[in-house]
Short mmCIF file of N, CA, C and O in Angstrom, two decimals:
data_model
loop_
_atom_site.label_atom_id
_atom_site.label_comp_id
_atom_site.label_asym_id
_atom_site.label_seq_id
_atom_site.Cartn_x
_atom_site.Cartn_y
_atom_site.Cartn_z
N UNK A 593 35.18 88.36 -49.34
CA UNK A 593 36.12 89.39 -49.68
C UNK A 593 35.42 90.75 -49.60
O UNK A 593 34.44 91.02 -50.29
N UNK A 594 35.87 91.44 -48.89
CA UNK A 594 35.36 93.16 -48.77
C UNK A 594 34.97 93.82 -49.79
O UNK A 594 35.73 93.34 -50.64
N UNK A 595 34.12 94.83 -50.51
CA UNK A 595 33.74 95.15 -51.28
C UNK A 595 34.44 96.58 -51.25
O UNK A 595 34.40 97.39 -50.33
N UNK A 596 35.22 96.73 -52.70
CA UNK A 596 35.79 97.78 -52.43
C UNK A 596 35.02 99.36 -52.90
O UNK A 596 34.51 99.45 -54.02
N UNK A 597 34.99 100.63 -51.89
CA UNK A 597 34.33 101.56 -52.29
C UNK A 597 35.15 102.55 -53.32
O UNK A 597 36.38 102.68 -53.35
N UNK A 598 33.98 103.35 -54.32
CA UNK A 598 34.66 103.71 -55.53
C UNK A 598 34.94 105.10 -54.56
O UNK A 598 34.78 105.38 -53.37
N UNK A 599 35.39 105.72 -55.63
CA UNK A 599 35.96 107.77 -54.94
C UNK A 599 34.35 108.44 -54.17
O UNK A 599 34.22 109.10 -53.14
N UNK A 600 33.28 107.93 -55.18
CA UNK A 600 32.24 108.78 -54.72
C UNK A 600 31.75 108.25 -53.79
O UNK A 600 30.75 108.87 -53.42
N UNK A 601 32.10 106.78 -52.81
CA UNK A 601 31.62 105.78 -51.91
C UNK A 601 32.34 106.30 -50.57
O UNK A 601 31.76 106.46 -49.50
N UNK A 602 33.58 106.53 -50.80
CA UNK A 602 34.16 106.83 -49.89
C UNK A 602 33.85 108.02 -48.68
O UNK A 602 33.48 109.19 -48.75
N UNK A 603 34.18 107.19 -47.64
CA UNK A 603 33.24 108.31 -46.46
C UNK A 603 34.08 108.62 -45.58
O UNK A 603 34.79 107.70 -45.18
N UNK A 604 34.34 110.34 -44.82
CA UNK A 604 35.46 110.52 -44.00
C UNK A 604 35.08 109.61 -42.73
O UNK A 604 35.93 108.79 -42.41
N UNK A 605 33.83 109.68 -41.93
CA UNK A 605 33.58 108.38 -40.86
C UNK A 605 32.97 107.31 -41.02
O UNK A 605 32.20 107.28 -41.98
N UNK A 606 33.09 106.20 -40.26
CA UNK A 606 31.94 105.15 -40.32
C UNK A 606 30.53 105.41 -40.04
O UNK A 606 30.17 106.38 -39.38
N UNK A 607 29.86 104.68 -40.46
CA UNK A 607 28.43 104.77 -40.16
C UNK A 607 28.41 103.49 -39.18
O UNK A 607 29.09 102.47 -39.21
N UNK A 608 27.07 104.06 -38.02
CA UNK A 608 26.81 103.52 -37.20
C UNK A 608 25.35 102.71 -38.24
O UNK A 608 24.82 103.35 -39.15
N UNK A 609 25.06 101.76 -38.00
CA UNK A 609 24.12 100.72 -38.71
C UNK A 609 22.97 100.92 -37.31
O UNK A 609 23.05 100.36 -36.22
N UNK A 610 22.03 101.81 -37.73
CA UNK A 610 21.18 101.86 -36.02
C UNK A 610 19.40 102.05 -36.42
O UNK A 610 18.98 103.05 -37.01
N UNK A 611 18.92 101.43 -36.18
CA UNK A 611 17.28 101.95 -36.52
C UNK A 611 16.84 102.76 -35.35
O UNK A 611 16.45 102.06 -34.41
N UNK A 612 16.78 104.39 -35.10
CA UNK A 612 17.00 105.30 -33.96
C UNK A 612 15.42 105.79 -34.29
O UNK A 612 15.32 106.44 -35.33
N UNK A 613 14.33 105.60 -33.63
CA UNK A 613 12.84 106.29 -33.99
C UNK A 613 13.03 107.74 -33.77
O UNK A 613 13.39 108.07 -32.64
N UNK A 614 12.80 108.89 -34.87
CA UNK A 614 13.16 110.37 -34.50
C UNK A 614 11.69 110.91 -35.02
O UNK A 614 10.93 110.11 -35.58
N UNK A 615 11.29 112.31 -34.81
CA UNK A 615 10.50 113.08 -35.09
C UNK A 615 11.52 114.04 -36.33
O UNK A 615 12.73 114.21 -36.16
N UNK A 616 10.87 114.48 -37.35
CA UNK A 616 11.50 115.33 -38.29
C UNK A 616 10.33 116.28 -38.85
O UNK A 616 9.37 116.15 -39.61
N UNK A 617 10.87 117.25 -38.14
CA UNK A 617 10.52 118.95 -38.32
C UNK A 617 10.74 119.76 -39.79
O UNK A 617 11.85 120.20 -40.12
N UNK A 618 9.69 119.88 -40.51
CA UNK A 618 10.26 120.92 -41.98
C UNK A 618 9.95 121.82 -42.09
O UNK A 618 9.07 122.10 -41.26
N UNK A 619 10.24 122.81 -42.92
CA UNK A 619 9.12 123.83 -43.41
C UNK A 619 9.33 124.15 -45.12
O UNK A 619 10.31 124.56 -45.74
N UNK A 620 8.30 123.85 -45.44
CA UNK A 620 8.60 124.38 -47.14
C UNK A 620 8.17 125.77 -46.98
O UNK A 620 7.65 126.49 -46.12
N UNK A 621 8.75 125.87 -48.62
CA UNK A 621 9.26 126.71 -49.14
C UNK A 621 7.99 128.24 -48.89
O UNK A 621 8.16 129.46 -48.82
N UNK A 622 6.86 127.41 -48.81
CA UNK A 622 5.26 128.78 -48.34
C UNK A 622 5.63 128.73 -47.16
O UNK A 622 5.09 129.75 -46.74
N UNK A 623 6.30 128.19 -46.08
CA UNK A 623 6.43 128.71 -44.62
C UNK A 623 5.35 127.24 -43.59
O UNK A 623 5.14 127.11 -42.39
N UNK A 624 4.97 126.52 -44.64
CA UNK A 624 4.13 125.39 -44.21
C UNK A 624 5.12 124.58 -43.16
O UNK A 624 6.26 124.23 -43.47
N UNK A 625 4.57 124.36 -41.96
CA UNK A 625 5.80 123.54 -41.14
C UNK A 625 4.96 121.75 -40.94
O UNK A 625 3.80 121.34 -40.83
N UNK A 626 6.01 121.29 -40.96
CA UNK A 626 5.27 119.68 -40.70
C UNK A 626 6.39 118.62 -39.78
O UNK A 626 7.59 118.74 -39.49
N UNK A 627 5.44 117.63 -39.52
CA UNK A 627 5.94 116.80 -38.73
C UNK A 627 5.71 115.73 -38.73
O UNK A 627 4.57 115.28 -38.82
N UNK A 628 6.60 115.16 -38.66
CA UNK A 628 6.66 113.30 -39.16
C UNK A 628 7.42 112.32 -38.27
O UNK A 628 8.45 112.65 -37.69
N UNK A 629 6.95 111.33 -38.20
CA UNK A 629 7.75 110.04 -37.35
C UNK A 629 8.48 109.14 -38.31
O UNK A 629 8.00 108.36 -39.13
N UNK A 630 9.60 109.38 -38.07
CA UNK A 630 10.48 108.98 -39.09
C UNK A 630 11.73 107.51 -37.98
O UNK A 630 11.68 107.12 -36.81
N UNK A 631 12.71 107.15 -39.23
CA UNK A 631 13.68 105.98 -38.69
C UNK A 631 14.96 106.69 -39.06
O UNK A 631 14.99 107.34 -40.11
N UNK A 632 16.24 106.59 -38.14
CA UNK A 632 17.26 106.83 -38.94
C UNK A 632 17.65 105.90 -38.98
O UNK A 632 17.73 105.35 -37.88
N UNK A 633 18.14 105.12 -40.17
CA UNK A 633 18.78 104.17 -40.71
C UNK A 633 20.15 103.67 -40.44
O UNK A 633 20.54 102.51 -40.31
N UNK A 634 20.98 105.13 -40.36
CA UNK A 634 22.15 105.12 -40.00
C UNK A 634 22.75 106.41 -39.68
O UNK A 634 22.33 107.42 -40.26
N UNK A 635 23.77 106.48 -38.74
CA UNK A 635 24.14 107.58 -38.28
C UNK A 635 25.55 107.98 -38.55
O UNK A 635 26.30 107.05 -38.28
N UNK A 636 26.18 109.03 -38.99
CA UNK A 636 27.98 109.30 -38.64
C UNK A 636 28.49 110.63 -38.01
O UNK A 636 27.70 111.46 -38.46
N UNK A 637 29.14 111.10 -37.43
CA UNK A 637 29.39 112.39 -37.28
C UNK A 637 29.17 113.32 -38.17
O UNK A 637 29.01 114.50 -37.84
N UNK A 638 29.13 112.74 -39.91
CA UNK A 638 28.90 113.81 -40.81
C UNK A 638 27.31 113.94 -41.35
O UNK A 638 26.95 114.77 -42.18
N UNK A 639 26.38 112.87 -40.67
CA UNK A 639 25.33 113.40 -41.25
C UNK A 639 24.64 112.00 -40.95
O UNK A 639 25.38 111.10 -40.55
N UNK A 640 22.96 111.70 -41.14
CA UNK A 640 22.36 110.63 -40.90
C UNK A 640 21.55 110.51 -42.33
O UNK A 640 21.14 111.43 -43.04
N UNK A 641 21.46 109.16 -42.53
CA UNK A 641 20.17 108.48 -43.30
C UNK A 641 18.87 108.27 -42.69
O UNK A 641 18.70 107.39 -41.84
N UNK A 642 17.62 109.32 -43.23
CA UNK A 642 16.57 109.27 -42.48
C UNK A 642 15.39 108.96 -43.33
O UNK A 642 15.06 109.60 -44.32
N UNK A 643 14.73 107.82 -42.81
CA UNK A 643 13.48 107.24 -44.08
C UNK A 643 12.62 107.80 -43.36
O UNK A 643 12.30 107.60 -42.19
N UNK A 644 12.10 108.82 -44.43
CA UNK A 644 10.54 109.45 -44.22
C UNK A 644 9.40 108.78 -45.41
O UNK A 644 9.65 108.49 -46.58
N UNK A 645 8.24 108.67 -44.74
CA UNK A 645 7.27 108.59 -45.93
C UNK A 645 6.71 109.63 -47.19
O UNK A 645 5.71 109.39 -47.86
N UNK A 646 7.50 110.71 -47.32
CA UNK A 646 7.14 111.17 -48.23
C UNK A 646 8.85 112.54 -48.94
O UNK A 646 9.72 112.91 -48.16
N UNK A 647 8.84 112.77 -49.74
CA UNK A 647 9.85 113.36 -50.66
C UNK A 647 10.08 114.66 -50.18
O UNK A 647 9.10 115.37 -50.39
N UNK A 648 10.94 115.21 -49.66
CA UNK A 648 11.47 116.48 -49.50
C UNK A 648 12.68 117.19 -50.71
O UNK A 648 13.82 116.80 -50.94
N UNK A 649 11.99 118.23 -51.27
CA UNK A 649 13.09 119.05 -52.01
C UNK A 649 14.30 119.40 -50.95
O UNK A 649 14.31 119.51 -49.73
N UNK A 650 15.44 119.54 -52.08
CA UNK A 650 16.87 118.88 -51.38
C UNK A 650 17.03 119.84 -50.33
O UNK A 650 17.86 119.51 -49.48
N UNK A 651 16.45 120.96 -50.16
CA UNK A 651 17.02 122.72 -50.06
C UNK A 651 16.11 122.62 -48.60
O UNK A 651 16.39 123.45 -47.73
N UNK A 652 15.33 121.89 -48.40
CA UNK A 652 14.24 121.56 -47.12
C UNK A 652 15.64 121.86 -45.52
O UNK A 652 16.64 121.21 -45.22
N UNK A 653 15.22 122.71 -45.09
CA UNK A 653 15.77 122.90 -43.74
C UNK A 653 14.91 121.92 -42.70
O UNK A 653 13.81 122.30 -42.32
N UNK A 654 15.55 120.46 -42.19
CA UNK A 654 15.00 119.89 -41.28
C UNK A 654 15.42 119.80 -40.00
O UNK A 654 16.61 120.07 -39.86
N UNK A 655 14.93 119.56 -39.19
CA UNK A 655 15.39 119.19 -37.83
C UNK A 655 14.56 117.72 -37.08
O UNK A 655 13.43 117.23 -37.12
N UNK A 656 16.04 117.40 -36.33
CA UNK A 656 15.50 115.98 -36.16
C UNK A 656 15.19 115.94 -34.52
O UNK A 656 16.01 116.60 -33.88
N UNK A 657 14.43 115.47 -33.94
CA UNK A 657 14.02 115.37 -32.79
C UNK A 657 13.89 113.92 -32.17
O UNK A 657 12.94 113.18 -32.39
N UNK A 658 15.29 113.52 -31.13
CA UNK A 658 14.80 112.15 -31.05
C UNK A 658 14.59 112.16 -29.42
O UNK A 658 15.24 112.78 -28.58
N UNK A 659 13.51 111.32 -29.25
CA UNK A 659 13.23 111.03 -28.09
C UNK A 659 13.85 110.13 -27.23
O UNK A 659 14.51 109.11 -27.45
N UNK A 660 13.57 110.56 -26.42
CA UNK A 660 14.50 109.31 -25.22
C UNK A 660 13.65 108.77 -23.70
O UNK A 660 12.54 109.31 -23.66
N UNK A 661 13.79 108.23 -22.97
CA UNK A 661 12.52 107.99 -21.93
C UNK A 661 12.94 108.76 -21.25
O UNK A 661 14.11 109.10 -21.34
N UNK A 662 11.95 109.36 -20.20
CA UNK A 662 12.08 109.97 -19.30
C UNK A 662 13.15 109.24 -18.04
O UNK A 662 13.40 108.05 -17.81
N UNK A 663 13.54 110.27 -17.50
CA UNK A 663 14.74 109.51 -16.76
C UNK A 663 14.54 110.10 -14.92
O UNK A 663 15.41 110.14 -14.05
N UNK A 664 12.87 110.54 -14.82
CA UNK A 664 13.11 111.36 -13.32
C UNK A 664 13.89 112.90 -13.83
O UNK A 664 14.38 113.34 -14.87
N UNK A 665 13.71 113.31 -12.71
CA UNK A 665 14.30 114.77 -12.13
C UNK A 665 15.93 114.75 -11.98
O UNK A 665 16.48 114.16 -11.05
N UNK A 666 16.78 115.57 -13.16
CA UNK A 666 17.99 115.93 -13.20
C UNK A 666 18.50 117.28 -13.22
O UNK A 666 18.15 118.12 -14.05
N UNK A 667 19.56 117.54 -12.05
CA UNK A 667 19.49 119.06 -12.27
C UNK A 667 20.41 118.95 -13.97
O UNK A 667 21.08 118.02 -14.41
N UNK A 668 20.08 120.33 -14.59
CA UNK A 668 20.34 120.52 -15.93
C UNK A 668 20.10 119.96 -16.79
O UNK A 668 20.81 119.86 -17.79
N UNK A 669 18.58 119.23 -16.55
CA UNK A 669 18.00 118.31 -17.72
C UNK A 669 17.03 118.23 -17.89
O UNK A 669 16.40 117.26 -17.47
N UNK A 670 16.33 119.47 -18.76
CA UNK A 670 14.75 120.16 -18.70
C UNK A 670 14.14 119.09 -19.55
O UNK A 670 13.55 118.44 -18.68
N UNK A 671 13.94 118.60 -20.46
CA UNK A 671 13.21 117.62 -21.70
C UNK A 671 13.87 115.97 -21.51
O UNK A 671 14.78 115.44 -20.87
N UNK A 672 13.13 115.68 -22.17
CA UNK A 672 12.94 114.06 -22.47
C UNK A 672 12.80 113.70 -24.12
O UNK A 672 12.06 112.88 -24.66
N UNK A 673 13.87 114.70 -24.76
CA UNK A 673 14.21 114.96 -26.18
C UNK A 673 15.72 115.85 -26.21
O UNK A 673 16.30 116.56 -25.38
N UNK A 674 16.01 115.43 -27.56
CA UNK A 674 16.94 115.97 -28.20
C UNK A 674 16.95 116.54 -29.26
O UNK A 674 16.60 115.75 -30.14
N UNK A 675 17.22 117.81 -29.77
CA UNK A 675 16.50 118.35 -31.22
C UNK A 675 18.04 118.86 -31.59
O UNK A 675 18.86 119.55 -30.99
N UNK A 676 18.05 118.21 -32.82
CA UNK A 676 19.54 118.26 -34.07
C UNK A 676 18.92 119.15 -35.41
O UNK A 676 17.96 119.10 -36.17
N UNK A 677 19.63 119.66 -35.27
CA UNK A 677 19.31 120.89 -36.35
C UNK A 677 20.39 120.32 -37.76
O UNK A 677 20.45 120.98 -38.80
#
């Protein structure tokens, strides 16, 4: 039997269930920038679950960088990444 979600469970999209390997870009609050190899857990149009090894204050401006293989020479397709702000 389905488990029903309470008011605060409820989500406007589905989540995609995906283990996606990304790079995640920060900078605290002194201007310190860092970089980590991180998993997203899960993905939706409104936002992703991303397990990092260590704690970010909530207010942390990140960006996620996921890689993809190189695919050869495309016109209009400078990198072999994607960076989500």
């Amino acid at each position: 039997m389905p488990r029903r979600l309470s008011k605060k469970e409820e989500r406007k999209w589905a989540r995609l269930h995906l283990a996606i390997p990304v790079f995640v870009r920060a900078r605290d609050d002194s201007g310190k920038d860092s970089l980590e190899f991180a998993t997203a857990i899960n993905i939706s149009p409104g936002g992703a679950l991303v397990a990092v090894r260590r704690s970010l204050p909530q207010s942390t401006v990140v960006s996620l960088e996921i890689p993809s293989a190189p695919i050869g020479p495309t016109p209009g397709l400078k990198t072999s990444s994607r960076v989500i702000q």
